[in-house]
């Protein structure tokens, strides 16, 4: 064993301890395991409680997430369901006001039922977070950078403040956008979760979520809920996720390179682009101070809803699709798609531009991606091509 093995190597590792030395982890497609005797259940008895393929996946995840323990469940939202079950009736909870739409939906649902007392605040403003916390705050939900507005939360500063002043408040961090390659959130939070539907699996062929922690009591409580509710990831999906993980590092490296190039190219044409890797991003330095990269999701505004629609529908390589993290490049209009469940008034309050286009960049050849976007920008009328030059056409009409 090489000491301090890099995460790039850990993700590829095919260790599985198989009795026949299989090169690839075996798939235990079984719900039950025969017992040695009526009283000796052995390590596994029933797949809701545990399955060897799931164990292999969770061991690998724990290593790359620098966790004591990681759990694989049926979706990113499944993670949130498990985590919120650690709360008691009426517990005080703080959440960012720009969290993933599904997170907002579940937390608000619980709040309306009286299950929790929820405060949505601007967590990108650390002073607001400090003022909102009280002795009774049981959990805080953070996400950085947010999507599609790409707002950065000062996780290290918030974590330091909470640990010094409110040690009973659990910090929960959704790391779907950055993956364990760019940050080890457990250095700052108590519970980390990610939608593995996105980058971790990378191929948009399974739904999955992963939860990780270091504290033994939290680990035990999370396992209790997963076993009790039966949301552990199915063996075949665990097997697919193990396969997907092997290329995480190389996929994400190319996706990030492509995303940065596209962000710079769009900005040069004259669009307002949101991407934490652009020096023009107001929180570029903050993001860089605790992340090793910038991810592969960016958004830009055209100034015209009609043009934005035409751009999305006019691409050939970029598919009009919700979600992100796939090897294929995707394009969407959040206000019409992923964020349509947030009503127009709230979208306006959060300054979510109706003409915003989100790009989730894949691993294709960058020249092809540029060419695809270029023809769509020109056909939509947002850009005019004169010789080799792309000239932005401004329109004041939304
Ligand atoms: C997609 C997503 C989720 C939800 O994950 P699912 O696997 O779709 O349930 C949670 N948080 C973020 C940031 C996401 O992008």
PDB file of N, CA and C in Angstrom, residues 4 16 25 73 124 141 155 161 189 237 239 249 320 342 348 365 368:
ATOM      1  N   UNK A   4      -0.511   7.666   1.786  1.00  0.00           N
ATOM      2  CA  UNK A   4      -1.175   8.869   1.293  1.00  0.00           C
ATOM      3  C   UNK A   4      -1.559   8.772  -0.177  1.00  0.00           C
ATOM      4  N   UNK A  16     -11.338  -5.674  -4.087  1.00  0.00           N
ATOM      5  CA  UNK A  16     -12.671  -6.126  -3.676  1.00  0.00           C
ATOM      6  C   UNK A  16     -12.664  -7.355  -2.775  1.00  0.00           C
ATOM      7  N   UNK A  25     -15.395  -5.968  -8.994  1.00  0.00           N
ATOM      8  CA  UNK A  25     -16.214  -6.329  -7.840  1.00  0.00           C
ATOM      9  C   UNK A  25     -17.394  -7.205  -8.253  1.00  0.00           C
ATOM     10  N   UNK A  73     -27.380   5.558  -0.647  1.00  0.00           N
ATOM     11  CA  UNK A  73     -28.837   5.466  -0.623  1.00  0.00           C
ATOM     12  C   UNK A  73     -29.402   5.761  -2.019  1.00  0.00           C
ATOM     13  N   UNK A 124     -24.590  33.218   1.979  1.00  0.00           N
ATOM     14  CA  UNK A 124     -23.360  33.762   1.394  1.00  0.00           C
ATOM     15  C   UNK A 124     -22.895  34.972   2.206  1.00  0.00           C
ATOM     16  N   UNK A 141     -28.036  23.871   6.954  1.00  0.00           N
ATOM     17  CA  UNK A 141     -27.824  23.255   5.642  1.00  0.00           C
ATOM     18  C   UNK A 141     -27.128  24.243   4.715  1.00  0.00           C
ATOM     19  N   UNK A 155     -17.669  28.467   3.740  1.00  0.00           N
ATOM     20  CA  UNK A 155     -17.790  27.291   4.612  1.00  0.00           C
ATOM     21  C   UNK A 155     -16.749  27.286   5.745  1.00  0.00           C
ATOM     22  N   UNK A 161     -16.881  29.445  13.218  1.00  0.00           N
ATOM     23  CA  UNK A 161     -17.739  30.185  14.138  1.00  0.00           C
ATOM     24  C   UNK A 161     -18.701  29.237  14.876  1.00  0.00           C
ATOM     25  N   UNK A 189     -17.550  20.196   8.180  1.00  0.00           N
ATOM     26  CA  UNK A 189     -18.951  19.929   8.518  1.00  0.00           C
ATOM     27  C   UNK A 189     -19.074  18.593   9.243  1.00  0.00           C
ATOM     28  N   UNK A 237     -27.271  -1.106  -8.625  1.00  0.00           N
ATOM     29  CA  UNK A 237     -26.935   0.312  -8.712  1.00  0.00           C
ATOM     30  C   UNK A 237     -25.603   0.599  -8.004  1.00  0.00           C
ATOM     31  N   UNK A 239     -23.170  -1.482  -7.899  1.00  0.00           N
ATOM     32  CA  UNK A 239     -22.158  -2.022  -8.820  1.00  0.00           C
ATOM     33  C   UNK A 239     -21.894  -1.014  -9.950  1.00  0.00           C
ATOM     34  N   UNK A 249     -12.245  10.951 -11.704  1.00  0.00           N
ATOM     35  CA  UNK A 249     -11.169  11.929 -11.726  1.00  0.00           C
ATOM     36  C   UNK A 249     -10.879  12.422 -13.147  1.00  0.00           C
ATOM     37  N   UNK A 320     -30.983  19.344 -24.355  1.00  0.00           N
ATOM     38  CA  UNK A 320     -31.843  20.071 -23.417  1.00  0.00           C
ATOM     39  C   UNK A 320     -32.288  19.079 -22.342  1.00  0.00           C
ATOM     40  N   UNK A 342     -40.260  26.693  -8.226  1.00  0.00           N
ATOM     41  CA  UNK A 342     -40.213  27.900  -7.387  1.00  0.00           C
ATOM     42  C   UNK A 342     -41.065  28.957  -8.082  1.00  0.00           C
ATOM     43  N   UNK A 348     -38.065  36.009  -8.584  1.00  0.00           N
ATOM     44  CA  UNK A 348     -37.702  37.420  -8.729  1.00  0.00           C
ATOM     45  C   UNK A 348     -36.995  37.918  -7.470  1.00  0.00           C
ATOM     46  N   UNK A 365     -15.064  17.039 -27.291  1.00  0.00           N
ATOM     47  CA  UNK A 365     -13.978  17.899 -27.767  1.00  0.00           C
ATOM     48  C   UNK A 365     -14.405  19.364 -27.657  1.00  0.00           C
ATOM     49  N   UNK A 368     -15.597  21.249 -30.759  1.00  0.00           N
ATOM     50  CA  UNK A 368     -16.950  20.900 -31.202  1.00  0.00           C
ATOM     51  C   UNK A 368     -17.999  21.610 -30.351  1.00  0.00           C
TER      52      UNK A 368
END
